PDB file of C-alpha atoms and ligand atoms in Angstrom:
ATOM      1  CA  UNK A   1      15.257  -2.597 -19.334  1.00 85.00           C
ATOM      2  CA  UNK A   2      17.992  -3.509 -16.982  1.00 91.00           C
ATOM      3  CA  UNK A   3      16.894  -6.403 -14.493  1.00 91.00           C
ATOM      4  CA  UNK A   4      18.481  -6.925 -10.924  1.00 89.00           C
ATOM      5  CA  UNK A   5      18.147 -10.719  -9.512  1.00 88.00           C
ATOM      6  CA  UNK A   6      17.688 -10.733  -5.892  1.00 85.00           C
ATOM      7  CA  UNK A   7      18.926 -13.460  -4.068  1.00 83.00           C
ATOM      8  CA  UNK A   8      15.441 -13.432  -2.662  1.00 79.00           C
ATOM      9  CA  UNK A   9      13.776 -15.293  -5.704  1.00 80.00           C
ATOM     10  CA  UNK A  10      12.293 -11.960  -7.446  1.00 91.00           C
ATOM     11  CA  UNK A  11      13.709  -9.614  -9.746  1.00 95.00           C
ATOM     12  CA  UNK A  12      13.775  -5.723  -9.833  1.00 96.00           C
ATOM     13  CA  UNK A  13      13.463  -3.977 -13.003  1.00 97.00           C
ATOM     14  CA  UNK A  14      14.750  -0.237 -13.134  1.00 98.00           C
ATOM     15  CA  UNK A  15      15.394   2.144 -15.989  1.00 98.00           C
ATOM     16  CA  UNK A  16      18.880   3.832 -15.761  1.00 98.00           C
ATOM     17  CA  UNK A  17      19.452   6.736 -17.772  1.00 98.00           C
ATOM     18  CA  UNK A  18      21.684   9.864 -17.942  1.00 98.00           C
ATOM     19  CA  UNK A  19      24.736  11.228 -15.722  1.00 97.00           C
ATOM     20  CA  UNK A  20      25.750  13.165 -13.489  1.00 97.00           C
ATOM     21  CA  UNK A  21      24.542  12.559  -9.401  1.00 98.00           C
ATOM     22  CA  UNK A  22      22.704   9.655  -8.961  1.00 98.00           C
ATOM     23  CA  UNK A  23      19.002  10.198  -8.270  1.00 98.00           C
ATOM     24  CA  UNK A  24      16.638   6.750  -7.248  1.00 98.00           C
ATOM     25  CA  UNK A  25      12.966   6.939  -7.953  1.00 98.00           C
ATOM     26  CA  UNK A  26      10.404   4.884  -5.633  1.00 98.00           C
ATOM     27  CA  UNK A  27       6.644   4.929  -7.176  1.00 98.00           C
ATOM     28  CA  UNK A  28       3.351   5.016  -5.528  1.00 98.00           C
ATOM     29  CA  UNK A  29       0.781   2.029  -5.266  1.00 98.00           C
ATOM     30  CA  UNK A  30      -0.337   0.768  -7.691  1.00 98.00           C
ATOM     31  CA  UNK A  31       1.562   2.573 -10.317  1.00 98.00           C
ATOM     32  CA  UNK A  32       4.698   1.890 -12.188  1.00 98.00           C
ATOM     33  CA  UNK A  33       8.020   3.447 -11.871  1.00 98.00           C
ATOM     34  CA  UNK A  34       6.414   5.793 -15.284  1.00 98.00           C
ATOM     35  CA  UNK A  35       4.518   7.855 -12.148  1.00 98.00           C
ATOM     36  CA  UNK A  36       7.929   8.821 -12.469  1.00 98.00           C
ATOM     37  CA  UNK A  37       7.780  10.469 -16.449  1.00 98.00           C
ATOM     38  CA  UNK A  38       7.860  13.593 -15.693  1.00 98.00           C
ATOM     39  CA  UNK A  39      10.597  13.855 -12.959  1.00 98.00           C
ATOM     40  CA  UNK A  40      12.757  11.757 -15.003  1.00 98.00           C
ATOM     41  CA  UNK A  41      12.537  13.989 -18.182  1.00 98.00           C
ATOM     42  CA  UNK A  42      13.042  16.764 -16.194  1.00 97.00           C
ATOM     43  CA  UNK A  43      16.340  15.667 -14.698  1.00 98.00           C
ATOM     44  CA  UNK A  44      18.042  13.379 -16.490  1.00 97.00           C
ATOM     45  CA  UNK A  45      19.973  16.211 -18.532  1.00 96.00           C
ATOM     46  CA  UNK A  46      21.844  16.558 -15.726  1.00 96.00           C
ATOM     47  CA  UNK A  47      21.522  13.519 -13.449  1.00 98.00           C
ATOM     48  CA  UNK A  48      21.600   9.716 -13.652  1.00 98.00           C
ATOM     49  CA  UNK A  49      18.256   8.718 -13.140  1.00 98.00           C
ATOM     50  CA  UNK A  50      16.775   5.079 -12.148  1.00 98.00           C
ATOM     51  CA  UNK A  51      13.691   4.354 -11.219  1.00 98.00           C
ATOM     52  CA  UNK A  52      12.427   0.606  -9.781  1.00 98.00           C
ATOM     53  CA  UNK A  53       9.480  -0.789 -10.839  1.00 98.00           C
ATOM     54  CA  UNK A  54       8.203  -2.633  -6.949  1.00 98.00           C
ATOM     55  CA  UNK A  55       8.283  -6.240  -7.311  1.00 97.00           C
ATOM     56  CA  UNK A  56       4.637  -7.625  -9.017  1.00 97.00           C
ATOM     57  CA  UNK A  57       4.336  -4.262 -11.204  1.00 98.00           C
ATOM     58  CA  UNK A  58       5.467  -2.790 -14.581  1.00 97.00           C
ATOM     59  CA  UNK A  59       8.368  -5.040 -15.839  1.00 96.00           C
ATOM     60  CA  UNK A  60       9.762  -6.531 -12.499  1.00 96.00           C
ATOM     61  CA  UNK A  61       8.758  -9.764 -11.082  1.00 95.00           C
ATOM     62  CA  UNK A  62       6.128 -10.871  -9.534  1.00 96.00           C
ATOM     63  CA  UNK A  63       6.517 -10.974  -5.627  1.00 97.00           C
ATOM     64  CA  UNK A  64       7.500 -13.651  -3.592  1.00 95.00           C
ATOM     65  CA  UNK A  65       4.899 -14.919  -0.418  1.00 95.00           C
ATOM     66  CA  UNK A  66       5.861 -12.682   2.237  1.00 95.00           C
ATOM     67  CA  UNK A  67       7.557  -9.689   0.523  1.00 97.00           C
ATOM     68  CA  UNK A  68       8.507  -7.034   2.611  1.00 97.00           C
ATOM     69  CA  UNK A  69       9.517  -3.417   2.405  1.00 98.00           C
ATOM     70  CA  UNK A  70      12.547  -4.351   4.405  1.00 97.00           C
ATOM     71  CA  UNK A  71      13.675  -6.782   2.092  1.00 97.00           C
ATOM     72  CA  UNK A  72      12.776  -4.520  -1.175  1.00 97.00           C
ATOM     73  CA  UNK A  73      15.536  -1.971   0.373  1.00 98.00           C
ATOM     74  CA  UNK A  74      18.242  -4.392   1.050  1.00 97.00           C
ATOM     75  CA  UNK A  75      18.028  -5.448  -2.366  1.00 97.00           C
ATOM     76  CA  UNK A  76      17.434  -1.921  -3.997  1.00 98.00           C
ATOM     77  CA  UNK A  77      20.897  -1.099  -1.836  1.00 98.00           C
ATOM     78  CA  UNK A  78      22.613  -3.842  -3.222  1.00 97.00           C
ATOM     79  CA  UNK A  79      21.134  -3.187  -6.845  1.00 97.00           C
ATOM     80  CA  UNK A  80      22.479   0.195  -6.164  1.00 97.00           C
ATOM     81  CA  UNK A  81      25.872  -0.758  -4.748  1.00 97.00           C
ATOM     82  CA  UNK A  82      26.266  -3.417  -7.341  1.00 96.00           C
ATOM     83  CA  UNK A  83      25.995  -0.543 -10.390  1.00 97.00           C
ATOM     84  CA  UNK A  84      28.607   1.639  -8.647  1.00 96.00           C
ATOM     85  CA  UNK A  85      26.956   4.053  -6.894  1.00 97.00           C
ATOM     86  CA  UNK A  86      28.246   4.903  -2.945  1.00 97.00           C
ATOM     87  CA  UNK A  87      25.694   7.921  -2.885  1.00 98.00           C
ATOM     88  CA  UNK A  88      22.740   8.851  -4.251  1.00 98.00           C
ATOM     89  CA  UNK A  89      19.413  10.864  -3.781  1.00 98.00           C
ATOM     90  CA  UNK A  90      16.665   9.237  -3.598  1.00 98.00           C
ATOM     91  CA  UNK A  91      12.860  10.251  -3.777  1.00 98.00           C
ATOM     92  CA  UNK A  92       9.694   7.995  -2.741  1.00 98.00           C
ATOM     93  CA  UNK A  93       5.834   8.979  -3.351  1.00 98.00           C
ATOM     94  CA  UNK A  94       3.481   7.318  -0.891  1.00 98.00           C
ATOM     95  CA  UNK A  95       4.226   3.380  -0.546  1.00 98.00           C
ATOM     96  CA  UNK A  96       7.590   5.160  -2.746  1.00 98.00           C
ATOM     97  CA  UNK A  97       8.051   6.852   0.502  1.00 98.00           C
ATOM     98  CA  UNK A  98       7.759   4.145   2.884  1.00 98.00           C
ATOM     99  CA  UNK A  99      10.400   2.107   0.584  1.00 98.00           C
ATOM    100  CA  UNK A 100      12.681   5.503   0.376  1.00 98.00           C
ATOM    101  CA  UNK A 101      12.391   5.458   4.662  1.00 98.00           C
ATOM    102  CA  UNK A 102      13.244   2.091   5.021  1.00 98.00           C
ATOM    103  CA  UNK A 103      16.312   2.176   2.311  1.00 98.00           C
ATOM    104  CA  UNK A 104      17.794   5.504   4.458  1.00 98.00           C
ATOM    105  CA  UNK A 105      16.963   3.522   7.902  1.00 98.00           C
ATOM    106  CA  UNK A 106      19.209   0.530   6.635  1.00 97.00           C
ATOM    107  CA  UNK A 107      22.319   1.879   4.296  1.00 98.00           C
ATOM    108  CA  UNK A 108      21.868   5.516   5.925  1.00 98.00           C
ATOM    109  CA  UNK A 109      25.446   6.138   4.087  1.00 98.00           C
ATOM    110  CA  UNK A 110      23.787   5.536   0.307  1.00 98.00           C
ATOM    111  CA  UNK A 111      21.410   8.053   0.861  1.00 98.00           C
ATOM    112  CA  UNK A 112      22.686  11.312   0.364  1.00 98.00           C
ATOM    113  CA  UNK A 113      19.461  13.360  -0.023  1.00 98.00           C
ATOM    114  CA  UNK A 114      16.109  12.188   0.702  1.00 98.00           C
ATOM    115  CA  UNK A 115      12.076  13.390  -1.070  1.00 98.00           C
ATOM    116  CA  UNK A 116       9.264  12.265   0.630  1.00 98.00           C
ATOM    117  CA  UNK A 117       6.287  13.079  -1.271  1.00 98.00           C
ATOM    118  CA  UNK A 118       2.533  12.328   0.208  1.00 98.00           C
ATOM    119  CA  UNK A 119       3.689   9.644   2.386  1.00 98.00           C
ATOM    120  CA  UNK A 120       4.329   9.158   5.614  1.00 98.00           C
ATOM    121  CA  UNK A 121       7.038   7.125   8.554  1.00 98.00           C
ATOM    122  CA  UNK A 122       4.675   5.583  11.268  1.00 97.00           C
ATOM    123  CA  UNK A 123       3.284   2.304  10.561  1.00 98.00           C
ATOM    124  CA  UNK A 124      -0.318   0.909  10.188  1.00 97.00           C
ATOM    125  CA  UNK A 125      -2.938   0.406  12.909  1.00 97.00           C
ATOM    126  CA  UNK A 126      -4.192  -2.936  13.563  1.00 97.00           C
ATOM    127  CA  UNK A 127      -7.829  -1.452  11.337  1.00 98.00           C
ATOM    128  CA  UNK A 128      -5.302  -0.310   8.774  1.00 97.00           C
ATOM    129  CA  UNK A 129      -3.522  -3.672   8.462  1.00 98.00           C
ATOM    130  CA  UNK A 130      -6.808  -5.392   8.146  1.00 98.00           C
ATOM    131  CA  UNK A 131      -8.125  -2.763   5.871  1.00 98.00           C
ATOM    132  CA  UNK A 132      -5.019  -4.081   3.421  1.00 98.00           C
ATOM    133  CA  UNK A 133      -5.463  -7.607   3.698  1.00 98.00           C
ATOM    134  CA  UNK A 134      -9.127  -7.494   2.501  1.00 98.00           C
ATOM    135  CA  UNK A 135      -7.765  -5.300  -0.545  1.00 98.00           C
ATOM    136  CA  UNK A 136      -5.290  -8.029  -1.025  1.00 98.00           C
ATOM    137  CA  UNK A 137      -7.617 -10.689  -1.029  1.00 98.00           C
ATOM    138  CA  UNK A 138     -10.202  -8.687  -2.720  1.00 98.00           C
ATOM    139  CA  UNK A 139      -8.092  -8.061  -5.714  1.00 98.00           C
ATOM    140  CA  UNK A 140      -7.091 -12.233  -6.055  1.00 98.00           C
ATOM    141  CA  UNK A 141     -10.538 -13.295  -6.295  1.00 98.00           C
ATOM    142  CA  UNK A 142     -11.881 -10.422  -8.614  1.00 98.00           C
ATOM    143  CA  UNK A 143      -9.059  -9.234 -10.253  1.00 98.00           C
ATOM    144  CA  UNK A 144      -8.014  -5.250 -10.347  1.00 97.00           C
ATOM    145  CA  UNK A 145     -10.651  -4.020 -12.686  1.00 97.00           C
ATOM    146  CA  UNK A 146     -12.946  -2.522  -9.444  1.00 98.00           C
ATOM    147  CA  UNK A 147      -9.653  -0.785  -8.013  1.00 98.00           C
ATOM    148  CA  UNK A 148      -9.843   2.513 -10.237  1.00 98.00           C
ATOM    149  CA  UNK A 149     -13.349   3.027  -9.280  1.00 97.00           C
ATOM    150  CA  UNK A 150     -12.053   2.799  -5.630  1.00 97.00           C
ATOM    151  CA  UNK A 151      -9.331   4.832  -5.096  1.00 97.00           C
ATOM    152  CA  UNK A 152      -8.773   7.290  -7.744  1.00 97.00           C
ATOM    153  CA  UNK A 153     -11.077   9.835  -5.381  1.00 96.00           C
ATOM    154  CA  UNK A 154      -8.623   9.406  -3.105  1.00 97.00           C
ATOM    155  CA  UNK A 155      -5.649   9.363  -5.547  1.00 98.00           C
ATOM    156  CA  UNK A 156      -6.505  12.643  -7.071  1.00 98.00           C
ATOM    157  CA  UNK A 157      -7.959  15.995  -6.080  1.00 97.00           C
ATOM    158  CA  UNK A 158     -11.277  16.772  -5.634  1.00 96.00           C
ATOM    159  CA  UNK A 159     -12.081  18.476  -9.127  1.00 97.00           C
ATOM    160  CA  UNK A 160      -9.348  15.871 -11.003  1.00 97.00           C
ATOM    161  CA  UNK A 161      -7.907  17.012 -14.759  1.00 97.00           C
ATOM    162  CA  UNK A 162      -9.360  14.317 -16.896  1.00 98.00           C
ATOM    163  CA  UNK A 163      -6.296  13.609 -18.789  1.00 97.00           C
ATOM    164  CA  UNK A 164      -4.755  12.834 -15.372  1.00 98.00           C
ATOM    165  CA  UNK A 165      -7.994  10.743 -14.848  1.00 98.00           C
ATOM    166  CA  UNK A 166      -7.701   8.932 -17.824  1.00 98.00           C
ATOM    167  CA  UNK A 167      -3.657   8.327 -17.215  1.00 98.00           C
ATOM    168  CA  UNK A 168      -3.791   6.855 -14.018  1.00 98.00           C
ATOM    169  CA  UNK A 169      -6.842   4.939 -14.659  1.00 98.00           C
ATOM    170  CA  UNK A 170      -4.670   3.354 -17.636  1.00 98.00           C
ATOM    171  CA  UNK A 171      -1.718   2.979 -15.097  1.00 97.00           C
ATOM    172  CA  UNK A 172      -3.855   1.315 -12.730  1.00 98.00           C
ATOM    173  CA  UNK A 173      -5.345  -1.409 -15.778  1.00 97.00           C
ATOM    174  CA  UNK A 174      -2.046  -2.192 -15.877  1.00 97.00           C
ATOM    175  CA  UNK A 175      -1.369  -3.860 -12.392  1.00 97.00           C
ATOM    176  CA  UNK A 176      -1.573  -7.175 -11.367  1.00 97.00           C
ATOM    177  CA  UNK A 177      -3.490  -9.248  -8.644  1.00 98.00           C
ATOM    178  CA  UNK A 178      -0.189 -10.669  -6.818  1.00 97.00           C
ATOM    179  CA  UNK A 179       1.499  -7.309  -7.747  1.00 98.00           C
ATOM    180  CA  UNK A 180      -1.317  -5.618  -5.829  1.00 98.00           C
ATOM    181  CA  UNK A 181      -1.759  -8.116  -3.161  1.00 98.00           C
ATOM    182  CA  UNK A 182       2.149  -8.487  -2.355  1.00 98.00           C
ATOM    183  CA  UNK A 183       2.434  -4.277  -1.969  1.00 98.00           C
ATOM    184  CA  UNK A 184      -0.687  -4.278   0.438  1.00 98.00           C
ATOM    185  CA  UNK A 185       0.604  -7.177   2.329  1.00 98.00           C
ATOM    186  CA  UNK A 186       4.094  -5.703   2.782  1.00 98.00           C
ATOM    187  CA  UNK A 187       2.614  -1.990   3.608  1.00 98.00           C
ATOM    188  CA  UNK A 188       0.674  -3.705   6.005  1.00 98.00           C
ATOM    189  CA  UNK A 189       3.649  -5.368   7.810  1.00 97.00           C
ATOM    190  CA  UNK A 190       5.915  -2.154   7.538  1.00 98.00           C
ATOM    191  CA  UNK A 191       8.170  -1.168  10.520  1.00 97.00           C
ATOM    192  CA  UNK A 192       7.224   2.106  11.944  1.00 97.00           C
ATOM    193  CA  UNK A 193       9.919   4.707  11.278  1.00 98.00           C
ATOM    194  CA  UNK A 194       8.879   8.103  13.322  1.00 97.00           C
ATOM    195  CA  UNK A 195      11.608   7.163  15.742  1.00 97.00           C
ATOM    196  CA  UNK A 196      14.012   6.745  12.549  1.00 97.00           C
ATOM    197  CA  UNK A 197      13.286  10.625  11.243  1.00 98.00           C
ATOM    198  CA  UNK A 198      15.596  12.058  13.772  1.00 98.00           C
ATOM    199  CA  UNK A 199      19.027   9.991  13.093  1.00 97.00           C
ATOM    200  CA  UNK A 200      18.748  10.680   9.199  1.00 98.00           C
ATOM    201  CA  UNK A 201      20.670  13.847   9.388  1.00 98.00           C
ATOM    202  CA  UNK A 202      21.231  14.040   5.524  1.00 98.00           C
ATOM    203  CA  UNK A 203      18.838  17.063   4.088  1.00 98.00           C
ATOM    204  CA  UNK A 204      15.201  16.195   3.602  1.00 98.00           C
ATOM    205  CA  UNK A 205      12.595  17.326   1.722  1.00 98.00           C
ATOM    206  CA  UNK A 206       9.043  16.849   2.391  1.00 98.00           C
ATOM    207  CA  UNK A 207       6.178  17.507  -0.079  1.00 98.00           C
ATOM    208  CA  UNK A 208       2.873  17.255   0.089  1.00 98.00           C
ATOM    209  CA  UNK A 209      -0.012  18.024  -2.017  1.00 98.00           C
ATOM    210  CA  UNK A 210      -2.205  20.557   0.167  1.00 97.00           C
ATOM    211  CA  UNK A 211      -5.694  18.138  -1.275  1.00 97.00           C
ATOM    212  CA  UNK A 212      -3.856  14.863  -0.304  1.00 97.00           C
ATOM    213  CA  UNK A 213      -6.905  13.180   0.865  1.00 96.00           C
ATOM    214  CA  UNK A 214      -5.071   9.726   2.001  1.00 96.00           C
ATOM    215  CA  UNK A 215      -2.035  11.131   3.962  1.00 96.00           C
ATOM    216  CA  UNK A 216      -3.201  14.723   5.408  1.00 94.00           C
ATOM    217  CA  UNK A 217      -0.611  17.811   5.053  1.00 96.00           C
ATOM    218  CA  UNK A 218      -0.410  17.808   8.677  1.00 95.00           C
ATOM    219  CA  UNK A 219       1.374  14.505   8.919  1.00 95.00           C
ATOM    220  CA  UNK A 220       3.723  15.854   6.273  1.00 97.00           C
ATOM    221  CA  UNK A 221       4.576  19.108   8.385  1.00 97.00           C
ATOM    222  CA  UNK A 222       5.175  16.827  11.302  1.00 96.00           C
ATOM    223  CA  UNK A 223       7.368  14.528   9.496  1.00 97.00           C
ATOM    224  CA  UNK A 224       9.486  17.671   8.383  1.00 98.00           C
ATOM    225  CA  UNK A 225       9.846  19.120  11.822  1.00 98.00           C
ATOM    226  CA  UNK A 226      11.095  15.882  12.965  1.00 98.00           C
ATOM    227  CA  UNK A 227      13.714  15.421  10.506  1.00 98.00           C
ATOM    228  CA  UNK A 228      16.711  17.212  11.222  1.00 98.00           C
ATOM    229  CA  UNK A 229      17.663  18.701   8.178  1.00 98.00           C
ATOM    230  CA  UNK A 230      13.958  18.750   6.783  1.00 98.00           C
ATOM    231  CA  UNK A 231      11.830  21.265   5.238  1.00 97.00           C
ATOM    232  CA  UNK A 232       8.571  20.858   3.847  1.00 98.00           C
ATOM    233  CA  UNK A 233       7.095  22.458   0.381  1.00 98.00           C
ATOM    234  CA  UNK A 234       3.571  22.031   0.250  1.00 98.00           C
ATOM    235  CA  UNK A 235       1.565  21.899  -3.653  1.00 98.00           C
ATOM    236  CA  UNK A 236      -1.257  24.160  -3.992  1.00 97.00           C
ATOM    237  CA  UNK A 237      -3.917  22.689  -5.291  1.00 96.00           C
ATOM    238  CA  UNK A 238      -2.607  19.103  -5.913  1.00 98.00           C
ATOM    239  CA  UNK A 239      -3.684  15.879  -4.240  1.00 98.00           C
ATOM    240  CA  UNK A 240      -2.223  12.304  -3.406  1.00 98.00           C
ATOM    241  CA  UNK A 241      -0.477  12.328  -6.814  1.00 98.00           C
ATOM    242  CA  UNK A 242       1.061  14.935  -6.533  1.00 98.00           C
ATOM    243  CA  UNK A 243       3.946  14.373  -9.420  1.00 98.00           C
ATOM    244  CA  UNK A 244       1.448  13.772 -11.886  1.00 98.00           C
ATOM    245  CA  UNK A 245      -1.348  16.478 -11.272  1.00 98.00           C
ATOM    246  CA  UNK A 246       1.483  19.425 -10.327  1.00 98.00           C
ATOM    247  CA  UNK A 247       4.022  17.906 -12.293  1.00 98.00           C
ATOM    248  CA  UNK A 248       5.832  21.264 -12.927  1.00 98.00           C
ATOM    249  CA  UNK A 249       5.730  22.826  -9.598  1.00 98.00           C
ATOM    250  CA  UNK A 250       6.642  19.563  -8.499  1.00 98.00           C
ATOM    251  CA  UNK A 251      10.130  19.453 -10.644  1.00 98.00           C
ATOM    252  CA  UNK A 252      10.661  22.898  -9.766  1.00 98.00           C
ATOM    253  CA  UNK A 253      11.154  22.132  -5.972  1.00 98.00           C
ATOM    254  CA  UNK A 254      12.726  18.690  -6.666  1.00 98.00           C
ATOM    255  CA  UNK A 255      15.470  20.399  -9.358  1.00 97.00           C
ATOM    256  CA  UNK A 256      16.421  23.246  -6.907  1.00 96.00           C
ATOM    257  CA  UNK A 257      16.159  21.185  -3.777  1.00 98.00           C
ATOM    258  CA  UNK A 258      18.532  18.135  -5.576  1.00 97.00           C
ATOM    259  CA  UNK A 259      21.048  21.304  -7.346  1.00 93.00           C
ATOM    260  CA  UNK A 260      21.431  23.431  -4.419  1.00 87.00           C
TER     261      UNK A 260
HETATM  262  C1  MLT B   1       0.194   4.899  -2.379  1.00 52.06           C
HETATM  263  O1  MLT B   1      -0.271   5.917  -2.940  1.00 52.06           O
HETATM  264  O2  MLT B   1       1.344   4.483  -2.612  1.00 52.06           O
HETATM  265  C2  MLT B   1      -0.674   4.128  -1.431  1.00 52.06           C
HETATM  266  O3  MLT B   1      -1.981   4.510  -1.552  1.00 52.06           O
HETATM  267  C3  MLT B   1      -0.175   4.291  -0.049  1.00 52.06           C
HETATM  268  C4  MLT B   1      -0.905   3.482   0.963  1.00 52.06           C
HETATM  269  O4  MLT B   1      -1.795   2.686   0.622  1.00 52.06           O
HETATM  270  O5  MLT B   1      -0.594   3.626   2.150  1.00 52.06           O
END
């Protein structure tokens, strides 16, 4: 897999397939950029398709003290400018969405369409913060092997498919303590971008899965309203994940929204 050095000490590991418009994949804590599988498969006949695995998980490196989001994009941007590309879409799922916000807040010209799935733009509360920095230190003295158990209710809908179960269960075994630590501690510190929604005029979808039980629907249909060009398609029946539990009505708004 293709490996971008940052000039930050860590390196970013993507996947870079197909051709065609440039699409930019941003996965969901604590998954790997394969939350991505299905979206890839679907539109890499057509597309060239990269997805980043975040610094500490699947093949990229493991975090530096004091990772940020911010610093994430700048590098993803010049990962992105470095390859060639002046424009691309680009589509973020949860803590995938926080990184996709903060990319199209700071190179607003890269970004020429924008997904944000089940996540959302304001920052954390000071409860929220602290929330994350007991997960982070939770998961260096134990290890990850408790985190399945504690948030695939809240991953998944209520009555999950076990084979989806089972998959992000495995996904989840495969993350590591700094990996896990580093993404809390630089969700934690994100910069709150409601005010940003209005100045990125490119088009925007919003999705949400209507049994997201960690970012409500609401916030989604607020985030849509406040983006300019933004309109919001909401999965029946799915829940955080929704890529992975709705993975076909999921590609069918991303393909028509990304082709129209
Ligand atoms: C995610 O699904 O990426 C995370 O649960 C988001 C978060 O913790 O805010």
């Amino acid at each position: 897999m293709p490996t971008f050095r940052t000039p930050a000490y860590y390196t970013l590991c993507y996947s870079d397939a197909g051709h065609g418009p440039a699409v930019l994949f941003f996965h969901p804590f604590p998954l790997d950029r394969h939350a991505w599988d299905a979206q890839v498969a679907a539109l890499v006949p057509e597309h060239r398709v990269l997805a980043v695995d975040f610094p500490g998980f699947g093949e990229s490196g493991p975090p530096p003290a004091g990772l940020t989001l911010a610093s994430v994009a700048a590098n993803v941007s010049r990962l992105a400018r470095g390859l060639g590309l002046e424009r691309l879409s680009v589509v973020g799922l949860s803590m995938g969405g926080y990184l996709a916000l903060e990319l199209a807040a700071q190179d607003t010209p890269l970004v020429e369409r924008l997904v944000l799935a089940d996540t959302r733009a304001g920052a954390d509360s000071a409860e929220g913060a602290a929330g994350r920095e007991r997960f982070a230190k939770r998961a260096e003295k134990e290890g990850i092997g408790w985190i399945a158990d504690d948030m695939l209710p809240k991953l998944l809908r209520r009555r999950p498919d076990i084979q989806v179960s089972r998959r992000v269960a495995a996904a989840i075994a495969l993350a590591t303590p700094a990996g896990v630590a580093g993404a809390q501690r630089a969700m934690a510190a994100r910069a709150d971008h409601r005010g940003t929604l209005e100045t990125l005029r490119m088009p925007a979808l919003v999705i949400t899965g209507t049994e997201d039980a960690l970012i409500s629907p609401e916030e989604s249909v607020h985030m849509a309203e406040l983006l300019p060009q933004g309109r919001l398609h909401a999965i029946p029946g799915a829940g955080h994940l929704s890529e992975l539990e709705e993975p076909e009505a999921f590609n069918r708004a991303l393909v028509s929204f990304l082709t129209e």
